[in-house]
Amino acid sequence: MVESDSKVSMPVADADRDEPLGAASAMVSVGKDHGIDTNNISHAALDVIRDLQQAGFTAYLVGGAVRDLLLEGVPKDYDIATDATPEQVRGVFRRCRLIGRRFRLAHVFMHGQLIEVATFRGDAGDDDQLIGKQGRILRDNTYGNEQEDALRRDFTANALFYDPLSDNIIDYAGGLDDIEHRRLRLIGDVSTRYREDPVRMLRAVRFAVSKKLDLHPKTAAEIPVLAHLLQHIPPARLFDEFTKLMLTGHAFNTTCMLVKTGLWEQLFPDVPLELEKDHKLKASAVLTQALKNSDARVAMGLPVTSGFLLAAMLWQPLQKRLMQMSGNDDNELLNMQQASDEILFLKPRPVGMPKRVTAMCREIWLLQHRFQRTRGKRPRRLMEEQRFRAAYDFLLLRTIDEPELKPLADWWTYVQTLGEKKLNAALREGFNP
Ligand code: ATP
Ligand code: MG
């Protein structure tokens, strides 16, 4: 039973327990204890919760938003959980759309913001839950009560409910204690929960790195054992996770942890990476620098793309293939086209790259040889290419592994600074090493 009396004191959770606390021991933490500042919550989310509660429903802020409020202040999006059915939610709000066929969610538009409202979900038992051979949940679409909803979530830190009106946090899984100790712990039996949804292993790495949390020993230990289960995940879902892992400012550390846990080789079997004894990543200089640059760009608020990262990741396999083809190197461009197509399209990869991503990667590679042509009209045409900037950045990356390219790269850096007249003169002369 959950008490919402603000005088409730907070039981101390047992840090070594393996199972969630369960209904009898659900904890309520009051404002002065947990320290969430409601000023950090968007007005839209607050108003949606208030409107639902005023209509007689239970409604909480839930998931990543509560975790982020406790860890670092301001969440990036807001999920709300409620006991109202989607139809009842639609009855409360003027601007609301129901999405999803099997499990319906309500999208409420409030003050120009989209807030996702989900009805509490439960564990359906064997009837409605379709379990695959490896224990993967293929379908689960049953409503439940708030405790069931908390316990079907992945990590204890992601299973907290926050009621901003009473300023209480309701904790069914021991997440508050884990957050206080900066621990990430899977709810329930670790092996079962990873088997139900192996993507949770990737989420464990993502939250551990990006939120600076330590994986609880059991949550960590099962990952190398079960990493192979990622083989059963649809490539498009792995791409979604890949972008969250690699394009959000922690690509380098994430890659190290993916390698360490054996997840990397499941995602990119053709990009073998290792960790050295001192846990340093053993990767090509191009890839290492690309990961670090990508993180630096995110930190500066600059855009990063998966196409560029893919080009850096697969550059070494591409070079290897080109070497094998070097018997017939009379047409460098043709070889490059053929090798690119083989690497990118011949075998389906676990992480399904959308066409726009592989197309960008291929263009970056194919434009590389055009940097060699520095005289006449060709450089100008190259500079007008849509992917010129990405290809030029890639040329700069390559100079770490191929220092002989440095003078050429410097020339390209220089000509981009020139006005029309000086550029014409420079292009008449071309690059003279
Ligand atoms: P972020 O949005 O920063 O990536 P998040 O925790 O909000 O982090 P979402 O993918 O938005 O992640 O999911 C919202 C919530 O849904 C999670 O906090 C968790 O409670 C639950 N959830 C998401 N994915 C899973 C999963 N694979 N298994 C169980 N619960 C999940
Ligand atoms: Mg989220």
Short mmCIF file of C-alpha atoms and ligand atoms in Angstrom, two decimals:
data_model
loop_
_atom_site.label_atom_id
_atom_site.label_comp_id
_atom_site.label_asym_id
_atom_site.label_seq_id
_atom_site.Cartn_x
_atom_site.Cartn_y
_atom_site.Cartn_z
CA MET A 1 0.00 0.00 0.00
CA VAL A 2 1.24 3.45 -0.84
CA GLU A 3 0.81 6.13 1.70
CA SER A 4 0.65 9.67 0.50
CA ASP A 5 0.75 11.28 3.91
CA SER A 6 3.57 13.79 3.84
CA LYS A 7 4.73 12.66 7.28
CA VAL A 8 5.66 9.22 5.99
CA SER A 9 9.24 8.46 6.71
CA MET A 10 11.44 6.78 4.19
CA PRO A 11 12.44 3.18 4.90
CA VAL A 12 16.04 2.39 4.14
CA ALA A 13 16.19 0.03 1.19
CA ASP A 14 18.42 -2.98 1.39
CA ALA A 15 21.14 -2.36 -1.14
CA ASP A 16 21.91 -6.03 -1.55
CA ARG A 17 18.43 -7.25 -2.21
CA ASP A 18 17.83 -8.78 -5.63
CA GLU A 19 14.11 -8.51 -5.87
CA PRO A 20 11.97 -5.40 -6.04
CA LEU A 21 10.48 -4.16 -2.83
CA GLY A 22 6.93 -5.24 -3.62
CA ALA A 23 3.64 -3.63 -2.70
CA ALA A 24 3.91 -3.94 1.04
CA SER A 25 7.18 -2.04 1.08
CA ALA A 26 6.52 0.63 -1.56
CA MET A 27 8.19 3.79 -0.34
CA VAL A 28 6.96 7.32 -0.49
CA SER A 29 9.51 10.05 -0.40
CA VAL A 30 8.29 13.52 0.42
CA GLY A 31 9.56 16.75 -1.10
CA LYS A 32 12.07 17.74 1.54
CA ASP A 33 13.73 14.29 1.24
CA HIS A 34 14.04 13.81 -2.49
CA GLY A 35 14.80 17.38 -3.48
CA ILE A 36 13.04 17.52 -6.86
CA ASP A 37 12.55 21.11 -7.89
CA THR A 38 9.19 21.47 -9.65
CA ASN A 39 10.56 24.55 -11.41
CA ASN A 40 12.58 22.13 -13.54
CA ILE A 41 9.41 20.47 -14.84
CA SER A 42 7.70 21.82 -17.93
CA HIS A 43 4.39 23.60 -17.38
CA ALA A 44 2.86 21.39 -20.03
CA ALA A 45 3.66 18.19 -18.10
CA LEU A 46 2.47 19.73 -14.83
CA ASP A 47 -0.81 20.88 -16.38
CA VAL A 48 -1.50 17.48 -17.96
CA ILE A 49 -1.02 15.78 -14.59
CA ARG A 50 -3.17 18.36 -12.81
CA ASP A 51 -6.00 18.07 -15.36
CA LEU A 52 -6.01 14.27 -15.11
CA GLN A 53 -6.05 14.37 -11.32
CA GLN A 54 -8.82 16.97 -11.29
CA ALA A 55 -10.85 14.65 -13.53
CA GLY A 56 -10.53 12.03 -10.79
CA PHE A 57 -7.68 9.92 -12.16
CA THR A 58 -4.29 9.00 -10.77
CA ALA A 59 -1.47 10.54 -12.83
CA TYR A 60 2.25 10.62 -12.29
CA LEU A 61 5.36 11.74 -14.02
CA VAL A 62 7.33 8.59 -14.69
CA GLY A 63 10.43 7.01 -16.21
CA GLY A 64 13.42 8.92 -17.53
CA ALA A 65 12.03 12.31 -16.52
CA VAL A 66 11.90 11.44 -12.80
CA ARG A 67 15.34 9.80 -12.98
CA ASP A 68 16.83 12.84 -14.69
CA LEU A 69 15.19 15.28 -12.26
CA LEU A 70 16.83 13.39 -9.39
CA LEU A 71 20.19 13.00 -11.12
CA GLU A 72 20.86 16.16 -12.98
CA GLY A 73 17.98 18.57 -13.06
CA VAL A 74 16.18 19.09 -16.35
CA PRO A 75 14.61 16.20 -18.32
CA LYS A 76 14.51 16.20 -22.09
CA ASP A 77 11.03 14.74 -22.41
CA TYR A 78 8.11 13.84 -20.20
CA ASP A 79 6.16 10.62 -19.88
CA ILE A 80 3.05 10.41 -17.77
CA ALA A 81 1.44 7.25 -16.42
CA THR A 82 -2.20 7.13 -15.40
CA ASP A 83 -5.04 4.79 -14.44
CA ALA A 84 -7.25 6.47 -17.06
CA THR A 85 -7.75 4.48 -20.26
CA PRO A 86 -6.62 6.17 -23.48
CA GLU A 87 -10.24 6.96 -24.31
CA GLN A 88 -10.71 8.54 -20.88
CA VAL A 89 -7.54 10.58 -21.40
CA ARG A 90 -8.94 11.81 -24.71
CA GLY A 91 -12.10 12.83 -22.86
CA VAL A 92 -10.07 15.13 -20.59
CA PHE A 93 -8.07 17.04 -23.22
CA ARG A 94 -9.15 19.06 -26.22
CA ARG A 95 -5.95 18.40 -28.15
CA CYS A 96 -5.25 14.71 -27.82
CA ARG A 97 -4.56 11.94 -30.29
CA LEU A 98 -4.50 8.21 -29.63
CA ILE A 99 -1.68 6.35 -31.30
CA GLY A 100 -0.58 2.72 -31.52
CA ARG A 101 -2.84 -0.12 -32.54
CA ARG A 102 -1.94 -2.86 -30.07
CA PHE A 103 -1.07 -0.76 -27.10
CA ARG A 104 -2.73 2.61 -27.32
CA LEU A 105 -1.03 5.71 -26.01
CA ALA A 106 -2.38 9.21 -25.77
CA HIS A 107 -0.44 12.11 -27.19
CA VAL A 108 -1.59 15.26 -25.46
CA PHE A 109 -0.61 18.61 -26.96
CA MET A 110 -0.29 21.16 -24.22
CA HIS A 111 1.22 24.65 -24.54
CA GLY A 112 2.83 23.63 -27.84
CA GLN A 113 4.47 20.57 -26.29
CA LEU A 114 3.73 16.91 -26.86
CA ILE A 115 3.28 14.88 -23.70
CA GLU A 116 2.94 11.13 -23.88
CA VAL A 117 0.33 9.67 -21.53
CA ALA A 118 0.27 5.90 -21.05
CA THR A 119 -2.22 3.83 -19.10
CA PHE A 120 -0.62 1.66 -16.39
CA ARG A 121 0.44 -1.61 -17.94
CA GLY A 122 0.71 -4.95 -16.25
CA ASP A 123 2.21 -8.34 -16.63
CA ALA A 124 -0.37 -10.23 -18.66
CA GLY A 125 0.65 -13.68 -17.56
CA ASP A 126 0.65 -16.40 -20.16
CA ASP A 127 -2.58 -15.49 -21.86
CA ASP A 128 -1.91 -12.19 -23.51
CA GLN A 129 1.82 -12.21 -23.39
CA LEU A 130 3.48 -13.89 -26.30
CA ILE A 131 6.91 -15.16 -25.35
CA GLY A 132 9.43 -16.16 -28.02
CA LYS A 133 11.85 -19.10 -27.88
CA GLN A 134 14.61 -17.15 -26.14
CA GLY A 135 12.17 -15.75 -23.60
CA ARG A 136 11.64 -12.53 -25.54
CA ILE A 137 8.34 -10.75 -25.01
CA LEU A 138 6.79 -10.42 -28.45
CA ARG A 139 3.57 -8.82 -27.39
CA ASP A 140 2.37 -7.35 -24.17
CA ASN A 141 -0.61 -5.18 -24.15
CA THR A 142 -2.55 -5.53 -20.96
CA TYR A 143 -3.49 -2.77 -18.60
CA GLY A 144 -2.41 -3.11 -15.00
CA ASN A 145 -2.26 -1.29 -11.71
CA GLU A 146 0.44 1.20 -10.77
CA GLN A 147 2.62 -1.31 -8.97
CA GLU A 148 2.56 -3.69 -11.94
CA ASP A 149 3.37 -0.78 -14.20
CA ALA A 150 6.41 0.10 -12.10
CA LEU A 151 7.72 -3.45 -11.94
CA ARG A 152 7.50 -4.11 -15.67
CA ARG A 153 9.89 -1.24 -16.36
CA ASP A 154 13.57 -1.96 -16.97
CA PHE A 155 15.68 -0.36 -14.23
CA THR A 156 14.78 0.62 -10.69
CA ALA A 157 15.87 4.19 -11.49
CA ASN A 158 13.38 4.25 -14.38
CA ALA A 159 10.48 2.97 -12.31
CA LEU A 160 9.79 5.93 -10.03
CA PHE A 161 6.48 7.77 -10.02
CA TYR A 162 6.44 11.42 -9.10
CA ASP A 163 3.30 13.29 -8.16
CA PRO A 164 4.20 16.99 -8.53
CA LEU A 165 0.99 18.10 -6.83
CA SER A 166 1.68 16.32 -3.54
CA ASP A 167 5.46 16.44 -4.22
CA ASN A 168 5.73 12.71 -3.42
CA ILE A 169 7.83 10.09 -5.13
CA ILE A 170 6.41 6.58 -5.09
CA ASP A 171 9.05 3.91 -5.29
CA TYR A 172 8.05 0.28 -5.80
CA ALA A 173 11.43 -1.06 -6.87
CA GLY A 174 14.01 0.63 -4.68
CA GLY A 175 15.02 3.16 -7.33
CA LEU A 176 15.52 6.06 -4.92
CA ASP A 177 18.19 4.21 -2.99
CA ASP A 178 19.86 3.10 -6.20
CA ILE A 179 19.87 6.64 -7.58
CA GLU A 180 21.29 7.96 -4.35
CA HIS A 181 24.15 5.50 -4.73
CA ARG A 182 24.34 6.16 -8.48
CA ARG A 183 23.54 2.54 -9.23
CA LEU A 184 21.73 1.11 -12.23
CA ARG A 185 19.94 -2.09 -11.41
CA LEU A 186 17.60 -4.19 -13.50
CA ILE A 187 14.28 -4.93 -11.77
CA GLY A 188 13.65 -8.59 -10.98
CA ASP A 189 15.59 -11.62 -12.18
CA VAL A 190 18.36 -10.26 -14.34
CA SER A 191 18.58 -13.10 -16.83
CA THR A 192 14.80 -13.24 -17.32
CA ARG A 193 14.54 -9.49 -17.84
CA TYR A 194 17.35 -9.39 -20.42
CA ARG A 195 15.85 -12.39 -22.19
CA GLU A 196 12.44 -10.70 -22.33
CA ASP A 197 14.01 -7.77 -24.12
CA PRO A 198 17.73 -7.96 -24.95
CA VAL A 199 17.77 -4.27 -25.91
CA ARG A 200 17.79 -3.64 -22.15
CA MET A 201 21.48 -4.59 -22.28
CA LEU A 202 22.13 -1.66 -24.62
CA ARG A 203 20.01 0.60 -22.45
CA ALA A 204 22.08 -0.48 -19.44
CA VAL A 205 25.26 0.64 -21.19
CA ARG A 206 23.67 3.86 -22.41
CA PHE A 207 22.40 4.96 -19.00
CA ALA A 208 25.54 3.80 -17.20
CA VAL A 209 27.74 5.92 -19.47
CA SER A 210 25.53 8.94 -20.08
CA LYS A 211 24.25 9.28 -16.51
CA LYS A 212 27.53 8.17 -14.90
CA LEU A 213 25.92 5.28 -13.01
CA ASP A 214 27.54 2.04 -11.91
CA LEU A 215 25.90 -1.13 -13.06
CA HIS A 216 24.85 -3.32 -10.15
CA PRO A 217 27.09 -6.43 -10.23
CA LYS A 218 24.38 -8.83 -11.42
CA THR A 219 23.01 -6.34 -13.94
CA ALA A 220 26.54 -6.14 -15.36
CA ALA A 221 27.55 -9.78 -15.10
CA GLU A 222 24.79 -11.20 -17.29
CA ILE A 223 25.50 -8.91 -20.26
CA PRO A 224 28.51 -10.80 -21.69
CA VAL A 225 26.58 -14.05 -21.18
CA LEU A 226 23.46 -12.89 -23.00
CA ALA A 227 24.91 -10.41 -25.53
CA HIS A 228 24.30 -12.89 -28.34
CA LEU A 229 20.55 -12.44 -27.90
CA LEU A 230 20.82 -9.15 -29.77
CA GLN A 231 20.84 -11.31 -32.90
CA HIS A 232 17.10 -11.65 -32.53
CA ILE A 233 16.36 -7.94 -32.44
CA PRO A 234 15.00 -6.32 -35.60
CA PRO A 235 17.74 -4.25 -37.33
CA ALA A 236 15.60 -1.10 -37.34
CA ARG A 237 15.23 -1.20 -33.54
CA LEU A 238 18.98 -1.65 -33.17
CA PHE A 239 19.50 1.38 -35.40
CA ASP A 240 17.29 3.47 -33.12
CA GLU A 241 19.33 2.38 -30.12
CA PHE A 242 22.56 2.91 -32.05
CA THR A 243 21.72 6.56 -32.67
CA LYS A 244 20.89 7.08 -28.98
CA LEU A 245 24.16 5.39 -28.01
CA MET A 246 26.42 7.13 -30.49
CA LEU A 247 24.98 10.54 -31.31
CA THR A 248 24.26 11.92 -27.87
CA GLY A 249 27.69 13.02 -26.76
CA HIS A 250 29.12 9.84 -25.22
CA ALA A 251 30.17 7.85 -28.28
CA PHE A 252 33.73 7.19 -27.17
CA ASN A 253 33.02 5.91 -23.65
CA THR A 254 29.98 4.04 -24.88
CA THR A 255 32.04 2.24 -27.51
CA CYS A 256 34.58 1.23 -24.84
CA MET A 257 31.82 -0.20 -22.67
CA LEU A 258 30.12 -1.95 -25.59
CA VAL A 259 33.44 -3.60 -26.43
CA LYS A 260 34.07 -4.54 -22.81
CA THR A 261 30.65 -6.15 -22.40
CA GLY A 262 30.79 -8.10 -25.68
CA LEU A 263 27.88 -6.14 -27.14
CA TRP A 264 29.96 -4.38 -29.80
CA GLU A 265 30.81 -7.59 -31.66
CA GLN A 266 27.12 -8.38 -31.87
CA LEU A 267 26.35 -4.98 -33.35
CA PHE A 268 29.34 -4.66 -35.71
CA PRO A 269 30.94 -8.05 -36.29
CA ASP A 270 32.89 -6.60 -39.24
CA VAL A 271 34.51 -3.87 -37.10
CA PRO A 272 36.60 -5.83 -34.61
CA LEU A 273 37.60 -3.72 -31.63
CA GLU A 274 39.44 -4.65 -28.48
CA LEU A 275 40.30 -3.17 -25.15
CA GLU A 276 43.93 -3.20 -24.11
CA LYS A 277 45.06 -4.23 -20.63
CA ASP A 278 44.64 -0.73 -19.25
CA HIS A 279 41.10 -0.62 -20.75
CA LYS A 280 42.25 1.66 -23.54
CA LEU A 281 40.33 1.23 -26.75
CA LYS A 282 42.34 -0.39 -29.51
CA ALA A 283 40.79 1.07 -32.65
CA SER A 284 42.02 2.79 -35.80
CA ALA A 285 43.05 6.39 -35.31
CA VAL A 286 40.30 7.40 -37.75
CA LEU A 287 37.60 5.74 -35.69
CA THR A 288 38.95 6.87 -32.32
CA GLN A 289 39.14 10.47 -33.49
CA ALA A 290 35.72 10.30 -35.17
CA LEU A 291 34.15 9.17 -31.88
CA LYS A 292 35.89 11.91 -29.92
CA ASN A 293 35.07 14.59 -32.50
CA SER A 294 31.48 13.50 -32.50
CA ASP A 295 31.28 13.92 -28.70
CA ALA A 296 32.99 17.30 -28.89
CA ARG A 297 30.51 18.45 -31.55
CA VAL A 298 27.53 17.41 -29.41
CA ALA A 299 29.05 19.31 -26.48
CA MET A 300 29.25 22.41 -28.71
CA GLY A 301 25.67 21.97 -29.93
CA LEU A 302 26.78 21.07 -33.48
CA PRO A 303 25.00 18.41 -35.50
CA VAL A 304 26.39 14.87 -35.80
CA THR A 305 25.28 12.24 -38.28
CA SER A 306 25.27 8.46 -38.30
CA GLY A 307 26.43 8.50 -41.93
CA PHE A 308 29.71 10.16 -41.00
CA LEU A 309 30.29 7.85 -38.04
CA LEU A 310 29.54 4.81 -40.18
CA ALA A 311 32.06 6.02 -42.77
CA ALA A 312 34.70 6.18 -40.04
CA MET A 313 33.74 2.83 -38.52
CA LEU A 314 33.86 0.97 -41.82
CA TRP A 315 36.87 2.79 -43.29
CA GLN A 316 39.31 0.10 -42.16
CA PRO A 317 37.27 -2.84 -43.52
CA LEU A 318 36.96 -0.82 -46.74
CA GLN A 319 40.74 -0.33 -46.96
CA LYS A 320 41.25 -4.03 -46.35
CA ARG A 321 38.92 -4.91 -49.18
CA LEU A 322 40.60 -2.37 -51.48
CA MET A 323 43.98 -3.95 -50.73
CA GLN A 324 42.64 -7.33 -51.74
CA MET A 325 41.40 -5.81 -54.99
CA SER A 326 44.66 -4.02 -55.72
CA GLY A 327 45.56 -6.51 -58.48
CA ASN A 328 43.39 -4.52 -60.86
CA ASP A 329 43.98 -0.99 -59.66
CA ASP A 330 43.75 0.58 -63.11
CA ASN A 331 40.48 2.16 -62.05
CA GLU A 332 40.66 3.41 -58.51
CA LEU A 333 37.16 4.86 -58.52
CA LEU A 334 35.58 1.69 -59.86
CA ASN A 335 37.30 -0.37 -57.19
CA MET A 336 36.13 2.06 -54.56
CA GLN A 337 32.55 1.83 -55.80
CA GLN A 338 32.66 -1.93 -55.83
CA ALA A 339 34.28 -2.26 -52.40
CA SER A 340 31.83 0.28 -50.89
CA ASP A 341 28.87 -1.62 -52.25
CA GLU A 342 30.20 -4.90 -50.93
CA ILE A 343 30.84 -3.50 -47.47
CA LEU A 344 27.59 -1.58 -47.24
CA PHE A 345 25.08 -3.74 -49.08
CA LEU A 346 26.26 -7.29 -49.61
CA LYS A 347 25.50 -8.69 -46.16
CA PRO A 348 22.64 -7.51 -43.97
CA ARG A 349 24.12 -5.98 -40.83
CA PRO A 350 22.68 -6.40 -37.33
CA VAL A 351 22.27 -2.63 -37.01
CA GLY A 352 20.04 -1.81 -39.98
CA MET A 353 21.26 1.41 -41.51
CA PRO A 354 18.56 3.36 -43.35
CA LYS A 355 19.25 4.22 -47.00
CA ARG A 356 20.01 7.86 -46.28
CA VAL A 357 22.74 6.77 -43.85
CA THR A 358 24.46 4.27 -46.17
CA ALA A 359 24.10 6.74 -49.05
CA MET A 360 25.89 9.44 -47.06
CA CYS A 361 28.61 7.03 -46.00
CA ARG A 362 29.16 5.91 -49.60
CA GLU A 363 29.30 9.49 -50.86
CA ILE A 364 31.86 10.49 -48.24
CA TRP A 365 34.06 7.60 -49.38
CA LEU A 366 33.59 8.18 -53.11
CA LEU A 367 34.32 11.89 -52.85
CA GLN A 368 37.71 11.20 -51.26
CA HIS A 369 39.55 10.59 -54.52
CA ARG A 370 38.25 13.87 -55.94
CA PHE A 371 40.32 15.82 -53.42
CA GLN A 372 43.32 14.82 -55.50
CA ARG A 373 42.09 16.98 -58.42
CA THR A 374 43.02 20.49 -57.48
CA ARG A 375 43.20 22.32 -60.79
CA GLY A 376 40.60 23.80 -63.15
CA LYS A 377 36.84 23.41 -62.71
CA ARG A 378 36.85 20.19 -60.74
CA PRO A 379 37.68 21.56 -57.27
CA ARG A 380 34.86 24.06 -57.57
CA ARG A 381 32.43 21.34 -58.57
CA LEU A 382 33.57 19.30 -55.61
CA MET A 383 33.03 22.26 -53.29
CA GLU A 384 29.45 22.52 -54.58
CA GLU A 385 28.66 18.90 -53.76
CA GLN A 386 26.04 18.50 -51.04
CA ARG A 387 28.37 16.24 -49.06
CA PHE A 388 31.50 18.33 -49.59
CA ARG A 389 31.71 19.45 -45.97
CA ALA A 390 31.37 15.92 -44.59
CA ALA A 391 33.87 14.57 -47.13
CA TYR A 392 36.33 17.34 -46.27
CA ASP A 393 35.97 16.64 -42.54
CA PHE A 394 36.64 13.01 -43.36
CA LEU A 395 39.77 13.94 -45.31
CA LEU A 396 41.00 15.78 -42.19
CA LEU A 397 40.34 12.65 -40.12
CA ARG A 398 42.32 10.52 -42.55
CA THR A 399 45.43 12.68 -42.11
CA ILE A 400 45.95 11.14 -38.66
CA ASP A 401 46.53 7.72 -40.21
CA GLU A 402 47.95 9.05 -43.48
CA PRO A 403 50.16 12.06 -42.62
CA GLU A 404 51.21 12.31 -46.27
CA LEU A 405 47.70 13.69 -46.93
CA LYS A 406 48.23 16.61 -44.55
CA PRO A 407 49.60 19.14 -47.10
CA LEU A 408 46.70 18.39 -49.46
CA ALA A 409 44.17 18.73 -46.63
CA ASP A 410 45.80 22.03 -45.62
CA TRP A 411 45.45 23.26 -49.19
CA TRP A 412 41.74 22.46 -49.13
CA THR A 413 41.40 24.23 -45.82
CA TYR A 414 43.17 27.25 -47.31
CA VAL A 415 41.15 27.51 -50.54
CA GLN A 416 37.90 27.51 -48.61
CA THR A 417 38.94 30.77 -46.97
CA LEU A 418 39.52 32.55 -50.29
CA GLY A 419 37.30 35.11 -51.99
CA GLU A 420 36.31 34.72 -55.63
CA LYS A 421 39.37 36.37 -57.22
CA LYS A 422 42.00 34.64 -55.12
CA LEU A 423 40.19 31.33 -55.43
CA ASN A 424 40.31 31.56 -59.23
CA ALA A 425 44.05 32.17 -59.05
CA ALA A 426 44.59 29.29 -56.64
CA LEU A 427 42.60 26.92 -58.83
CA ARG A 428 44.56 27.91 -61.92
CA GLU A 429 47.67 26.75 -60.14
CA GLY A 430 46.27 23.80 -58.19
CA PHE A 431 47.98 22.14 -55.25
CA ASN A 432 51.77 21.98 -55.47
CA PRO A 433 53.24 19.79 -52.77
P1 ATP B 1 15.68 8.63 -22.41
O1 ATP B 1 14.36 9.15 -22.92
O2 ATP B 1 16.56 9.63 -21.79
O3 ATP B 1 16.36 7.78 -23.41
P2 ATP B 1 13.99 7.02 -20.76
O4 ATP B 1 14.27 6.22 -19.53
O5 ATP B 1 12.92 8.06 -20.69
O6 ATP B 1 15.37 7.62 -21.21
P3 ATP B 1 12.43 5.86 -22.86
O7 ATP B 1 12.86 4.97 -23.96
O8 ATP B 1 11.89 7.20 -23.18
O9 ATP B 1 13.67 5.97 -21.89
O10 ATP B 1 11.38 5.03 -22.00
C1 ATP B 1 10.58 5.61 -20.99
C2 ATP B 1 10.41 4.63 -19.84
O11 ATP B 1 9.79 3.43 -20.31
C3 ATP B 1 11.72 4.15 -19.22
O12 ATP B 1 12.19 5.05 -18.26
C4 ATP B 1 11.31 2.81 -18.63
O13 ATP B 1 10.62 3.00 -17.42
C5 ATP B 1 10.34 2.28 -19.67
N1 ATP B 1 11.03 1.47 -20.68
C6 ATP B 1 11.58 1.89 -21.85
N2 ATP B 1 12.13 0.90 -22.52
C7 ATP B 1 11.95 -0.22 -21.79
C8 ATP B 1 12.29 -1.60 -21.95
N3 ATP B 1 12.95 -2.00 -23.03
N4 ATP B 1 11.92 -2.46 -20.97
C9 ATP B 1 11.23 -2.03 -19.90
N5 ATP B 1 10.90 -0.76 -19.68
C10 ATP B 1 11.23 0.15 -20.60
MG MG B 2 12.25 9.20 -22.38
#
